[in-house]
Structure formats: structure tokens, C-alpha cells
PDB file of C-alpha atoms in Angstrom:
ATOM      1  CA  MET A   6     -57.561-121.369  38.640  1.00 92.00           C
ATOM      2  CA  ILE A   7     -54.509-118.301  39.378  1.00 96.00           C
ATOM      3  CA  VAL A   8     -51.460-118.823  37.619  1.00 98.00           C
ATOM      4  CA  ILE A   9     -48.449-116.400  39.508  1.00 98.00           C
ATOM      5  CA  HIS A  10     -45.572-116.304  38.073  1.00 97.00           C
ATOM      6  CA  PRO A  11     -42.834-115.011  40.279  1.00 96.00           C
ATOM      7  CA  SER A  12     -39.521-114.378  39.011  1.00 93.00           C
ATOM      8  CA  PRO A  13     -38.182-112.998  36.665  1.00 90.00           C
ATOM      9  CA  ALA A  14     -36.243-113.984  33.530  1.00 82.00           C
ATOM     10  CA  ARG A  15     -32.645-112.845  35.141  1.00 75.00           C
ATOM     11  CA  ASP A  16     -30.940-111.701  38.421  1.00 68.00           C
ATOM     12  CA  TYR A  17     -32.709-108.494  38.402  1.00 79.00           C
ATOM     13  CA  ASP A  18     -33.078-107.546  41.271  1.00 80.00           C
ATOM     14  CA  LYS A  19     -35.327-104.859  40.571  1.00 86.00           C
ATOM     15  CA  ARG A  20     -38.431-106.982  39.737  1.00 90.00           C
ATOM     16  CA  ARG A  21     -38.483-108.944  41.966  1.00 92.00           C
ATOM     17  CA  TRP A  22     -41.195-108.935  44.763  1.00 96.00           C
ATOM     18  CA  ASP A  23     -41.157-109.982  48.105  1.00 95.00           C
ATOM     19  CA  LYS A  24     -44.591-110.504  49.160  1.00 98.00           C
ATOM     20  CA  PHE A  25     -45.723-113.019  46.740  1.00 98.00           C
ATOM     21  CA  PRO A  26     -46.060-115.824  49.939  1.00 98.00           C
ATOM     22  CA  GLU A  27     -49.123-112.980  51.519  1.00 98.00           C
ATOM     23  CA  LEU A  28     -50.435-112.533  48.413  1.00 98.00           C
ATOM     24  CA  ALA A  29     -51.195-116.066  47.717  1.00 98.00           C
ATOM     25  CA  ASP A  30     -52.607-116.734  51.019  1.00 97.00           C
ATOM     26  CA  ARG A  31     -54.731-114.240  50.453  1.00 96.00           C
ATOM     27  CA  LEU A  32     -55.870-115.394  46.631  1.00 96.00           C
ATOM     28  CA  ILE A  33     -56.588-118.897  48.036  1.00 96.00           C
ATOM     29  CA  TYR A  34     -58.441-117.784  50.967  1.00 93.00           C
ATOM     30  CA  ARG A  35     -60.446-115.754  48.210  1.00 91.00           C
ATOM     31  CA  TYR A  36     -60.426-117.814  44.711  1.00 90.00           C
ATOM     32  CA  GLY A  37     -59.367-121.664  45.218  1.00 90.00           C
ATOM     33  CA  ASN A  38     -56.464-123.171  44.220  1.00 93.00           C
ATOM     34  CA  VAL A  39     -53.046-121.096  42.735  1.00 97.00           C
ATOM     35  CA  SER A  40     -50.209-122.996  40.140  1.00 97.00           C
ATOM     36  CA  PHE A  41     -46.904-120.800  40.427  1.00 97.00           C
ATOM     37  CA  THR A  42     -44.631-121.727  36.850  1.00 97.00           C
ATOM     38  CA  GLY A  43     -41.180-120.945  36.405  1.00 95.00           C
ATOM     39  CA  THR A  44     -38.348-122.294  34.855  1.00 93.00           C
ATOM     40  CA  GLU A  45     -36.560-124.688  36.451  1.00 93.00           C
ATOM     41  CA  ASP A  46     -33.928-123.402  37.282  1.00 92.00           C
ATOM     42  CA  GLN A  47     -36.851-121.182  39.215  1.00 94.00           C
ATOM     43  CA  ARG A  48     -37.998-123.994  40.753  1.00 95.00           C
ATOM     44  CA  ASP A  49     -35.473-123.418  44.476  1.00 95.00           C
ATOM     45  CA  TYR A  50     -37.032-119.476  44.308  1.00 95.00           C
ATOM     46  CA  VAL A  51     -41.210-120.971  43.675  1.00 96.00           C
ATOM     47  CA  TYR A  52     -40.294-123.788  45.969  1.00 96.00           C
ATOM     48  CA  GLY A  53     -39.383-120.192  49.127  1.00 96.00           C
ATOM     49  CA  ILE A  54     -42.318-118.912  48.706  1.00 97.00           C
ATOM     50  CA  ARG A  55     -44.627-121.689  49.036  1.00 97.00           C
ATOM     51  CA  LYS A  56     -42.667-122.311  52.127  1.00 96.00           C
ATOM     52  CA  LYS A  57     -43.179-118.873  53.771  1.00 97.00           C
ATOM     53  CA  MET A  58     -47.293-119.978  53.109  1.00 97.00           C
ATOM     54  CA  LYS A  59     -49.971-120.321  55.812  1.00 96.00           C
ATOM     55  CA  ASN A  60     -52.323-122.655  52.905  1.00 94.00           C
ATOM     56  CA  VAL A  61     -49.230-124.568  50.459  1.00 94.00           C
ATOM     57  CA  GLY A  62     -51.575-127.369  50.562  1.00 94.00           C
ATOM     58  CA  LYS A  63     -53.857-125.363  47.767  1.00 95.00           C
ATOM     59  CA  THR A  64     -50.991-124.525  45.741  1.00 96.00           C
ATOM     60  CA  ILE A  65     -49.636-126.236  42.325  1.00 96.00           C
ATOM     61  CA  ASP A  66     -45.814-126.379  41.400  1.00 96.00           C
ATOM     62  CA  ARG A  67     -45.703-125.954  38.194  1.00 96.00           C
ATOM     63  CA  CYS A  68     -42.210-124.636  37.230  1.00 96.00           C
ATOM     64  CA  GLY A  69     -39.423-126.666  34.705  1.00 93.00           C
ATOM     65  CA  LEU A  70     -42.621-127.296  31.721  1.00 91.00           C
ATOM     66  CA  ASP A  71     -40.887-128.290  29.073  1.00 85.00           C
ATOM     67  CA  SER A  72     -42.062-125.871  26.591  1.00 92.00           C
ATOM     68  CA  ILE A  73     -43.256-121.992  26.217  1.00 94.00           C
ATOM     69  CA  ALA A  74     -46.364-123.497  23.854  1.00 94.00           C
ATOM     70  CA  SER A  75     -47.075-125.557  27.077  1.00 95.00           C
ATOM     71  CA  LEU A  76     -46.471-122.728  29.794  1.00 95.00           C
ATOM     72  CA  ALA A  77     -48.980-121.079  26.895  1.00 96.00           C
ATOM     73  CA  LYS A  78     -50.872-123.311  27.315  1.00 95.00           C
ATOM     74  CA  LEU A  79     -51.086-123.145  30.666  1.00 96.00           C
ATOM     75  CA  ILE A  80     -51.143-119.438  30.817  1.00 96.00           C
ATOM     76  CA  ARG A  81     -54.290-119.836  27.670  1.00 95.00           C
ATOM     77  CA  ASP A  82     -56.408-121.527  30.740  1.00 95.00           C
ATOM     78  CA  ALA A  83     -56.025-119.373  33.937  1.00 96.00           C
ATOM     79  CA  ASP A  84     -58.945-117.147  34.857  1.00 95.00           C
ATOM     80  CA  LEU A  85     -55.926-115.107  36.405  1.00 97.00           C
ATOM     81  CA  LEU A  86     -52.621-114.005  35.354  1.00 98.00           C
ATOM     82  CA  ILE A  87     -50.020-113.065  38.491  1.00 98.00           C
ATOM     83  CA  THR A  88     -46.959-111.029  37.314  1.00 97.00           C
ATOM     84  CA  VAL A  89     -43.756-109.702  37.305  1.00 96.00           C
ATOM     85  CA  ASN A  90     -42.153-108.415  33.945  1.00 93.00           C
ATOM     86  CA  THR A  91     -41.299-110.912  32.158  1.00 93.00           C
ATOM     87  CA  LEU A  92     -42.024-113.633  29.631  1.00 94.00           C
ATOM     88  CA  THR A  93     -45.236-114.803  30.873  1.00 96.00           C
ATOM     89  CA  MET A  94     -46.765-111.037  31.697  1.00 96.00           C
ATOM     90  CA  HIS A  95     -46.249-110.379  27.297  1.00 95.00           C
ATOM     91  CA  LEU A  96     -47.789-114.309  27.159  1.00 96.00           C
ATOM     92  CA  GLY A  97     -50.743-112.832  29.051  1.00 96.00           C
ATOM     93  CA  VAL A  98     -51.631-109.780  27.095  1.00 95.00           C
ATOM     94  CA  THR A  99     -51.137-111.680  23.755  1.00 95.00           C
ATOM     95  CA  LEU A 100     -53.646-114.572  24.654  1.00 95.00           C
ATOM     96  CA  LYS A 101     -56.369-112.324  26.717  1.00 94.00           C
ATOM     97  CA  VAL A 102     -55.894-113.567  29.467  1.00 96.00           C
ATOM     98  CA  PRO A 103     -57.279-111.245  32.829  1.00 97.00           C
ATOM     99  CA  THR A 104     -53.405-110.081  34.173  1.00 97.00           C
ATOM    100  CA  VAL A 105     -52.085-108.521  36.738  1.00 97.00           C
ATOM    101  CA  ALA A 106     -48.552-107.529  36.693  1.00 97.00           C
ATOM    102  CA  ILE A 107     -46.235-106.627  39.393  1.00 97.00           C
ATOM    103  CA  ILE A 108     -43.470-103.883  37.724  1.00 95.00           C
ATOM    104  CA  GLY A 109     -40.387-102.901  38.579  1.00 93.00           C
ATOM    105  CA  GLY A 110     -36.969-101.820  37.217  1.00 90.00           C
ATOM    106  CA  THR A 111     -38.787-101.140  33.704  1.00 90.00           C
ATOM    107  CA  ALA A 112     -41.834 -97.993  33.413  1.00 91.00           C
ATOM    108  CA  ALA A 113     -44.588-100.094  32.824  1.00 91.00           C
ATOM    109  CA  SER A 114     -45.069 -98.295  29.757  1.00 90.00           C
ATOM    110  CA  VAL A 115     -42.341 -98.946  27.945  1.00 90.00           C
ATOM    111  CA  VAL A 116     -43.024-102.997  28.611  1.00 89.00           C
ATOM    112  CA  ALA A 117     -47.554-103.351  29.064  1.00 87.00           C
ATOM    113  CA  PRO A 118     -50.459-101.982  27.385  1.00 82.00           C
ATOM    114  CA  LEU A 119     -51.934 -99.092  29.269  1.00 74.00           C
ATOM    115  CA  ASP A 120     -55.270 -99.496  28.585  1.00 75.00           C
ATOM    116  CA  SER A 121     -56.667-102.795  28.530  1.00 83.00           C
ATOM    117  CA  GLU A 122     -59.076-104.250  30.284  1.00 88.00           C
ATOM    118  CA  LEU A 123     -57.806-107.219  30.634  1.00 94.00           C
ATOM    119  CA  PHE A 124     -54.443-105.643  32.146  1.00 95.00           C
ATOM    120  CA  LYS A 125     -53.690-104.230  35.144  1.00 96.00           C
ATOM    121  CA  TYR A 126     -49.986-103.057  36.781  1.00 96.00           C
ATOM    122  CA  VAL A 127     -49.008-101.886  39.814  1.00 97.00           C
ATOM    123  CA  GLU A 128     -44.973-100.108  39.168  1.00 96.00           C
ATOM    124  CA  ASN A 129     -42.076 -98.985  40.861  1.00 95.00           C
ATOM    125  CA  VAL A 130     -39.414 -98.639  38.917  1.00 92.00           C
ATOM    126  CA  ASP A 131     -36.683 -97.891  41.993  1.00 93.00           C
ATOM    127  CA  ARG A 132     -38.135 -99.653  45.145  1.00 95.00           C
ATOM    128  CA  ILE A 133     -40.870-102.788  44.290  1.00 95.00           C
ATOM    129  CA  ASN A 134     -40.422-104.210  47.481  1.00 96.00           C
ATOM    130  CA  ASP A 135     -42.520-100.726  48.491  1.00 97.00           C
ATOM    131  CA  ILE A 136     -45.562-102.188  46.656  1.00 97.00           C
ATOM    132  CA  THR A 137     -48.561-103.792  49.241  1.00 98.00           C
ATOM    133  CA  VAL A 138     -50.074-106.933  49.171  1.00 98.00           C
ATOM    134  CA  ASP A 139     -53.251-104.456  49.151  1.00 98.00           C
ATOM    135  CA  ASP A 140     -52.096-102.406  46.002  1.00 98.00           C
ATOM    136  CA  VAL A 141     -52.244-106.273  44.383  1.00 98.00           C
ATOM    137  CA  MET A 142     -55.688-107.330  45.507  1.00 97.00           C
ATOM    138  CA  GLU A 143     -57.121-103.469  44.169  1.00 97.00           C
ATOM    139  CA  LYS A 144     -55.942-104.530  41.261  1.00 97.00           C
ATOM    140  CA  VAL A 145     -56.936-107.882  41.062  1.00 96.00           C
ATOM    141  CA  ASN A 146     -60.426-106.307  42.141  1.00 95.00           C
ATOM    142  CA  GLU A 147     -60.380-104.284  38.819  1.00 94.00           C
ATOM    143  CA  ILE A 148     -60.639-107.248  36.577  1.00 93.00           C
ATOM    144  CA  PRO A 149     -64.232-107.750  35.543  1.00 89.00           C
ATOM    145  CA  GLY A 150     -65.317-110.740  37.424  1.00 85.00           C
ATOM    146  CA  PHE A 151     -62.826-110.401  39.858  1.00 83.00           C
TER     147      PHE A 151
ATOM    148  CA  MET B   4     -43.700 -90.928   0.944  1.00 65.00           C
ATOM    149  CA  LYS B   5     -45.475 -94.510   1.258  1.00 75.00           C
ATOM    150  CA  ARG B   6     -42.439 -97.439   0.348  1.00 77.00           C
ATOM    151  CA  LYS B   7     -43.496-100.021  -1.727  1.00 78.00           C
ATOM    152  CA  ASN B   8     -42.026-102.808  -3.782  1.00 91.00           C
ATOM    153  CA  ILE B   9     -40.502-104.005  -0.430  1.00 96.00           C
ATOM    154  CA  LYS B  10     -40.563-108.146  -1.239  1.00 97.00           C
ATOM    155  CA  SER B  11     -38.075-110.056   0.679  1.00 97.00           C
ATOM    156  CA  CYS B  12     -37.502-108.493   3.900  1.00 97.00           C
ATOM    157  CA  LEU B  13     -34.713-109.774   6.891  1.00 96.00           C
ATOM    158  CA  VAL B  14     -35.124-108.359  10.277  1.00 96.00           C
ATOM    159  CA  VAL B  15     -32.467-108.964  12.366  1.00 94.00           C
ATOM    160  CA  ASP B  16     -34.027-108.986  16.341  1.00 93.00           C
ATOM    161  CA  LEU B  17     -31.774-109.482  19.054  1.00 92.00           C
ATOM    162  CA  ASN B  18     -33.217-109.371  21.851  1.00 91.00           C
ATOM    163  CA  PHE B  19     -34.524-111.305  24.964  1.00 90.00           C
ATOM    164  CA  ILE B  20     -37.896-113.532  24.974  1.00 91.00           C
ATOM    165  CA  GLY B  21     -40.579-111.499  25.833  1.00 91.00           C
ATOM    166  CA  ASP B  22     -38.934-108.711  23.804  1.00 92.00           C
ATOM    167  CA  MET B  23     -39.655-110.978  20.680  1.00 93.00           C
ATOM    168  CA  LEU B  24     -43.487-110.281  21.527  1.00 95.00           C
ATOM    169  CA  MET B  25     -43.269-106.736  21.993  1.00 95.00           C
ATOM    170  CA  SER B  26     -41.741-106.967  18.167  1.00 96.00           C
ATOM    171  CA  SER B  27     -44.124-109.342  16.767  1.00 97.00           C
ATOM    172  CA  PRO B  28     -46.573-106.954  14.956  1.00 97.00           C
ATOM    173  CA  VAL B  29     -43.748-105.471  13.437  1.00 97.00           C
ATOM    174  CA  MET B  30     -43.997-108.272  11.261  1.00 98.00           C
ATOM    175  CA  ARG B  31     -47.584-108.616  10.353  1.00 97.00           C
ATOM    176  CA  CYS B  32     -47.454-105.117   9.537  1.00 97.00           C
ATOM    177  CA  LEU B  33     -44.307-106.463   6.744  1.00 97.00           C
ATOM    178  CA  LYS B  34     -46.740-108.370   5.251  1.00 97.00           C
ATOM    179  CA  GLN B  35     -49.562-106.589   5.349  1.00 96.00           C
ATOM    180  CA  ASN B  36     -47.623-104.173   3.234  1.00 96.00           C
ATOM    181  CA  GLY B  37     -46.416-106.233   1.184  1.00 95.00           C
ATOM    182  CA  VAL B  38     -43.505-108.260   1.580  1.00 97.00           C
ATOM    183  CA  GLU B  39     -43.571-111.434   0.637  1.00 97.00           C
ATOM    184  CA  ARG B  40     -40.318-112.958   2.143  1.00 97.00           C
ATOM    185  CA  LEU B  41     -39.814-112.710   5.542  1.00 98.00           C
ATOM    186  CA  ASP B  42     -36.893-113.917   7.258  1.00 96.00           C
ATOM    187  CA  VAL B  43     -35.920-112.837  10.571  1.00 96.00           C
ATOM    188  CA  ILE B  44     -32.031-113.602  12.852  1.00 95.00           C
ATOM    189  CA  ALA B  45     -32.731-113.656  16.571  1.00 95.00           C
ATOM    190  CA  TYR B  46     -31.046-115.663  18.924  1.00 94.00           C
ATOM    191  CA  ASP B  47     -31.730-119.228  19.619  1.00 94.00           C
ATOM    192  CA  PHE B  48     -33.566-119.295  22.980  1.00 93.00           C
ATOM    193  CA  CYS B  49     -36.214-117.025  21.053  1.00 95.00           C
ATOM    194  CA  VAL B  50     -37.664-119.190  18.110  1.00 95.00           C
ATOM    195  CA  PRO B  51     -39.715-121.042  20.260  1.00 94.00           C
ATOM    196  CA  ILE B  52     -42.294-117.770  20.383  1.00 95.00           C
ATOM    197  CA  LEU B  53     -40.543-116.510  16.712  1.00 96.00           C
ATOM    198  CA  GLU B  54     -42.210-119.662  15.140  1.00 95.00           C
ATOM    199  CA  ALA B  55     -45.397-119.237  16.893  1.00 96.00           C
ATOM    200  CA  ASN B  56     -45.761-116.275  14.379  1.00 97.00           C
ATOM    201  CA  PRO B  57     -47.353-117.189  10.953  1.00 96.00           C
ATOM    202  CA  TYR B  58     -45.984-113.567   9.516  1.00 97.00           C
ATOM    203  CA  ILE B  59     -42.882-115.566   9.077  1.00 97.00           C
ATOM    204  CA  ASP B  60     -40.968-117.379   6.857  1.00 97.00           C
ATOM    205  CA  ASN B  61     -37.940-118.488   7.980  1.00 96.00           C
ATOM    206  CA  VAL B  62     -36.331-117.936  11.203  1.00 95.00           C
ATOM    207  CA  TYR B  63     -32.284-117.629  11.760  1.00 94.00           C
ATOM    208  CA  PRO B  64     -31.480-118.412  15.090  1.00 94.00           C
ATOM    209  CA  VAL B  65     -27.611-117.418  15.962  1.00 92.00           C
ATOM    210  CA  ILE B  66     -26.115-117.676  19.153  1.00 90.00           C
ATOM    211  CA  THR B  67     -22.344-116.011  18.963  1.00 89.00           C
ATOM    212  CA  PHE B  68     -20.923-113.259  17.258  1.00 86.00           C
ATOM    213  CA  TRP B  69     -19.492-115.104  14.378  1.00 87.00           C
ATOM    214  CA  ASP B  70     -22.872-116.869  13.557  1.00 90.00           C
ATOM    215  CA  LYS B  71     -24.113-113.418  13.412  1.00 88.00           C
ATOM    216  CA  LEU B  72     -21.195-112.411  11.293  1.00 87.00           C
ATOM    217  CA  ILE B  73     -22.165-115.548   8.431  1.00 88.00           C
ATOM    218  CA  ARG B  74     -26.030-115.380   8.244  1.00 89.00           C
ATOM    219  CA  LEU B  75     -25.346-111.850   7.746  1.00 87.00           C
ATOM    220  CA  LEU B  76     -22.649-113.112   5.275  1.00 88.00           C
ATOM    221  CA  TRP B  77     -25.158-115.668   3.597  1.00 88.00           C
ATOM    222  CA  GLY B  78     -27.125-112.806   3.486  1.00 88.00           C
ATOM    223  CA  ARG B  79     -25.609-111.290   1.508  1.00 88.00           C
ATOM    224  CA  LYS B  80     -26.418-113.848  -1.468  1.00 90.00           C
ATOM    225  CA  GLN B  81     -30.198-113.192  -0.889  1.00 91.00           C
ATOM    226  CA  ASN B  82     -30.227-109.382  -1.992  1.00 93.00           C
ATOM    227  CA  TYR B  83     -33.144-109.073   0.777  1.00 96.00           C
ATOM    228  CA  ASP B  84     -35.080-105.768  -0.580  1.00 97.00           C
ATOM    229  CA  LEU B  85     -35.002-104.703   2.661  1.00 97.00           C
ATOM    230  CA  ILE B  86     -32.883-105.219   6.512  1.00 97.00           C
ATOM    231  CA  MET B  87     -33.592-103.466   9.267  1.00 96.00           C
ATOM    232  CA  GLN B  88     -32.772-104.058  13.081  1.00 96.00           C
ATOM    233  CA  LEU B  89     -35.016-103.063  16.259  1.00 94.00           C
ATOM    234  CA  ASN B  90     -32.718-101.798  18.852  1.00 92.00           C
ATOM    235  CA  THR B  91     -29.508 -98.584  18.256  1.00 92.00           C
ATOM    236  CA  SER B  92     -26.433-101.792  17.769  1.00 93.00           C
ATOM    237  CA  LEU B  93     -24.002-100.321  15.812  1.00 94.00           C
ATOM    238  CA  LYS B  94     -22.229-103.763  15.925  1.00 92.00           C
ATOM    239  CA  THR B  95     -25.425-104.975  14.570  1.00 92.00           C
ATOM    240  CA  ASN B  96     -25.814-102.289  11.635  1.00 94.00           C
ATOM    241  CA  ILE B  97     -22.507-102.858  11.046  1.00 93.00           C
ATOM    242  CA  LEU B  98     -23.499-106.360  10.067  1.00 91.00           C
ATOM    243  CA  MET B  99     -26.175-105.233   8.807  1.00 93.00           C
ATOM    244  CA  CYS B 100     -23.962-103.597   6.398  1.00 93.00           C
ATOM    245  CA  ILE B 101     -21.856-106.819   5.254  1.00 91.00           C
ATOM    246  CA  ALA B 102     -25.630-108.611   4.282  1.00 91.00           C
ATOM    247  CA  GLY B 103     -25.972-105.890   1.808  1.00 92.00           C
ATOM    248  CA  GLY B 104     -29.393-104.926   1.163  1.00 93.00           C
ATOM    249  CA  LYS B 105     -30.796-102.733  -1.325  1.00 94.00           C
ATOM    250  CA  ASP B 106     -31.850-100.443   1.506  1.00 96.00           C
ATOM    251  CA  ARG B 107     -31.203-100.748   5.139  1.00 97.00           C
ATOM    252  CA  LEU B 108     -33.680 -99.224   8.151  1.00 97.00           C
ATOM    253  CA  GLY B 109     -33.186 -98.586  11.593  1.00 96.00           C
ATOM    254  CA  TYR B 110     -32.587 -96.193  14.270  1.00 95.00           C
ATOM    255  CA  ASP B 111     -30.344 -93.793  14.391  1.00 95.00           C
ATOM    256  CA  TYR B 112     -28.396 -93.786  18.050  1.00 94.00           C
ATOM    257  CA  ARG B 113     -25.496 -91.383  18.755  1.00 94.00           C
ATOM    258  CA  ASN B 114     -24.699 -91.417  14.809  1.00 93.00           C
ATOM    259  CA  ARG B 115     -24.530 -95.455  15.197  1.00 93.00           C
ATOM    260  CA  GLY B 116     -26.963 -95.798  11.996  1.00 94.00           C
ATOM    261  CA  PHE B 117     -24.773 -94.091  10.115  1.00 95.00           C
ATOM    262  CA  LEU B 118     -24.420 -97.109   7.897  1.00 95.00           C
ATOM    263  CA  ASN B 119     -27.615 -97.307   7.679  1.00 96.00           C
ATOM    264  CA  THR B 120     -29.530 -96.254   4.171  1.00 96.00           C
ATOM    265  CA  ILE B 121     -32.868 -94.945   6.502  1.00 96.00           C
ATOM    266  CA  ARG B 122     -32.291 -93.583   8.917  1.00 96.00           C
ATOM    267  CA  ILE B 123     -34.440 -92.378  11.880  1.00 95.00           C
ATOM    268  CA  PRO B 124     -33.343 -90.632  14.683  1.00 94.00           C
ATOM    269  CA  ILE B 125     -33.901 -91.204  18.501  1.00 91.00           C
ATOM    270  CA  THR B 126     -32.549 -89.584  20.999  1.00 87.00           C
ATOM    271  CA  GLN B 127     -33.088 -92.620  23.676  1.00 84.00           C
ATOM    272  CA  ARG B 128     -32.062 -96.027  23.248  1.00 85.00           C
ATOM    273  CA  THR B 129     -34.737 -98.175  22.363  1.00 82.00           C
ATOM    274  CA  ALA B 130     -36.649 -99.962  24.733  1.00 80.00           C
ATOM    275  CA  ARG B 131     -36.651 -96.820  27.672  1.00 79.00           C
ATOM    276  CA  LYS B 132     -38.799 -94.582  27.044  1.00 79.00           C
ATOM    277  CA  GLY B 133     -41.808 -94.383  24.365  1.00 85.00           C
ATOM    278  CA  ASN B 134     -43.643 -98.452  24.377  1.00 91.00           C
ATOM    279  CA  ARG B 135     -41.871-100.591  23.249  1.00 93.00           C
ATOM    280  CA  VAL B 136     -44.615-101.719  20.928  1.00 94.00           C
ATOM    281  CA  ARG B 137     -44.741 -98.273  19.594  1.00 93.00           C
ATOM    282  CA  GLU B 138     -41.597 -97.938  19.269  1.00 93.00           C
ATOM    283  CA  CYS B 139     -41.362-100.531  16.356  1.00 95.00           C
ATOM    284  CA  LEU B 140     -44.047 -99.879  14.379  1.00 96.00           C
ATOM    285  CA  ASP B 141     -42.777 -96.175  14.241  1.00 95.00           C
ATOM    286  CA  LEU B 142     -39.593 -97.021  13.001  1.00 96.00           C
ATOM    287  CA  LEU B 143     -41.948 -99.261   9.730  1.00 96.00           C
ATOM    288  CA  GLU B 144     -43.666 -95.528   9.558  1.00 96.00           C
ATOM    289  CA  LYS B 145     -41.369 -93.255   9.637  1.00 96.00           C
ATOM    290  CA  GLY B 146     -38.928 -95.190   7.574  1.00 96.00           C
ATOM    291  CA  LEU B 147     -41.320 -96.594   4.749  1.00 96.00           C
ATOM    292  CA  GLY B 148     -44.678 -93.802   5.143  1.00 95.00           C
ATOM    293  CA  TRP B 149     -46.851 -96.815   6.297  1.00 96.00           C
ATOM    294  CA  THR B 150     -49.123 -97.173   8.471  1.00 94.00           C
ATOM    295  CA  CYS B 151     -49.270 -99.635  11.008  1.00 95.00           C
ATOM    296  CA  ASN B 152     -52.324 -99.725  13.888  1.00 93.00           C
ATOM    297  CA  ASN B 153     -52.475-102.872  15.023  1.00 94.00           C
ATOM    298  CA  GLU B 154     -50.325-103.018  17.710  1.00 94.00           C
ATOM    299  CA  GLU B 155     -51.594-106.831  19.473  1.00 94.00           C
ATOM    300  CA  MET B 156     -48.508-108.745  20.100  1.00 95.00           C
ATOM    301  CA  ILE B 157     -48.815-112.406  18.391  1.00 96.00           C
ATOM    302  CA  TYR B 158     -48.361-115.506  19.704  1.00 96.00           C
ATOM    303  CA  ASP B 159     -50.454-118.640  17.262  1.00 92.00           C
ATOM    304  CA  ARG B 160     -48.974-121.932  18.775  1.00 78.00           C
ATOM    305  CA  ASP B 161     -51.299-124.185  15.291  1.00 70.00           C
ATOM    306  CA  SER B 162     -48.728-121.374  13.069  1.00 57.00           C
ATOM    307  CA  SER B 163     -45.585-124.007  11.815  1.00 48.00           C
ATOM    308  CA  ILE B 164     -42.635-121.647  10.326  1.00 47.00           C
ATOM    309  CA  SER B 165     -39.433-123.318   9.245  1.00 46.00           C
ATOM    310  CA  SER B 166     -36.883-123.267  11.263  1.00 48.00           C
ATOM    311  CA  PRO B 167     -33.882-124.366   8.920  1.00 48.00           C
TER     312      PRO B 167
END
């Protein structure tokens, strides 16, 4: 199972990446279904991403889980987590789930472990949308088993 | 010189929810260095993360400034051996002073830490430059002379602590 958490907790434009539809399609083509997570407030944002996808039928909307514990359980069971710089990124690292983070707004060196085999990241502090889908897929390929 | 005999500690960690995970190794280090009672003041939306940290004894959620003031006035009666904050907020340092404590530890950015008894100079505000997890642990290492090497963040849902 691949989990994608595309939205930061607050309206941090520098942390929002605009290529999740294409990324999710590429991941589905290679690996199968994708689950999207987010808060109830982020459901519309996730809907907007899914609407732009070609393989939306292979996605599951898991927004609005009732607690952080439920989110943590979902992440713990994932084979791969793709996330922006937000709580889910830290949960992925803490729970030792293979994680690829797309980091903008803050330097990765501040918020991320830089030497973990299970954690990979792409960063662009000021222009997160310059990060391409190929950049992210390259990091996915570096995760052992992917 | 390594500080010993810190048995009770209050951590004031007024940050956002992801930051709670990054500061979680501090709680482990405090307990491993002899703290017997470890209490944390944090924003109420952070409670689920703190409740999953088995090293924390009590979580005191706050929302408004007045919550913080009341909680720290209450803290005065607890006579903590150590009160510390993980950021550079002057307001929080003032509140910590109100809470008393035998010692108060914090980073000192532009002299904002002048009310603390243990002040660690820092040239930038926290969470700007260095790794945040390391930055939190460095406060204990530099302030108390401890060694805090374990940087693994903590989320253990099976732990249960009280949130009175």
C-alpha cells in the first residue's frame, strides 16, 4: 500500500507541491493502489488532486481519520509514504516506514534525518514546484525494495 | 560539569504538532538522566502526540495565554527542580520565571533568556538552521552537561499517560 499525504497542516504555500496527480498516476502504474490522507479540512484539496488523475479509480480517499492514532496505524501499515513536510513526515520517520518527503519552505537539514536508509527527500526551500515528478521517483527508487 | 539531582522537571513546549515529535527525544534523555517526574505544558492539539510518549508523566494542555499563566502559577506550587523551554520566546521565559523552579533552562537569543538561570547562547531563533532534534538535545547537553545521543523520535501508541 502506498500512502500519499499531499497537504501541509496550514496554508503554507511554500510547502504545497502541484504535481501530485501525475506522481500518483506513475506510482499506480508501477505499484498499484494509492491511499490519500489528510484532515477533514483537506478533503477538498485531495479531491482536487484525484480529479486530475487518470487512474483515480485506483485511489482511496482516507481523509478525515478520527485520530492521530488511526493515521499512525495507517502509515505504519504502508509500504511507502510520500508526504510533504508536515506531521506525517515525522510519523513516517518515527515509525520507520519507507518515506519520501517533498520539502519546501524549510531546509531539510532542520526537519529531517539526512542519513536514514528509509527516509529520502527532495527539497527546494523557495520554489517547491520546481521539483519534478522524476526527481521524486528517483528518490523512490533509492528506497530498498523499490 | 554534569548536573545531577534533577528529580522533577517541567518542559514548556509550545510548538506545532510535528515539532512535538522532533522534541520527543528530550523526554527520553531527561528520564534516562534521573528525572522521576516529567511534566509537559503544550497546546491542546498536541496532546495525542505527547500521550504516545511513555517518558512523559503528565501533559497539561493550554490554549490561551491565560491558560499558560494559570498553569505556570500552579507550577510554582510544584517546586520543580528544573523548568525548561525548547524555543527562544521571551513571553515563555517570563511565564517560566513566574513558575519559579530551582533552575530554569533555555536558549538565550538576543538576551531574551535573561530571566533563566541556565542560558545557552544562540545566534538564530530555534528551528531555523540546525537540525531541530539535535538542537533540542543540545540544550540538555550544553545546559546540564549530559550526553544525549539517542535522536530517535518517539511515538508509542501503547503507552498511556495521564492528561489531567
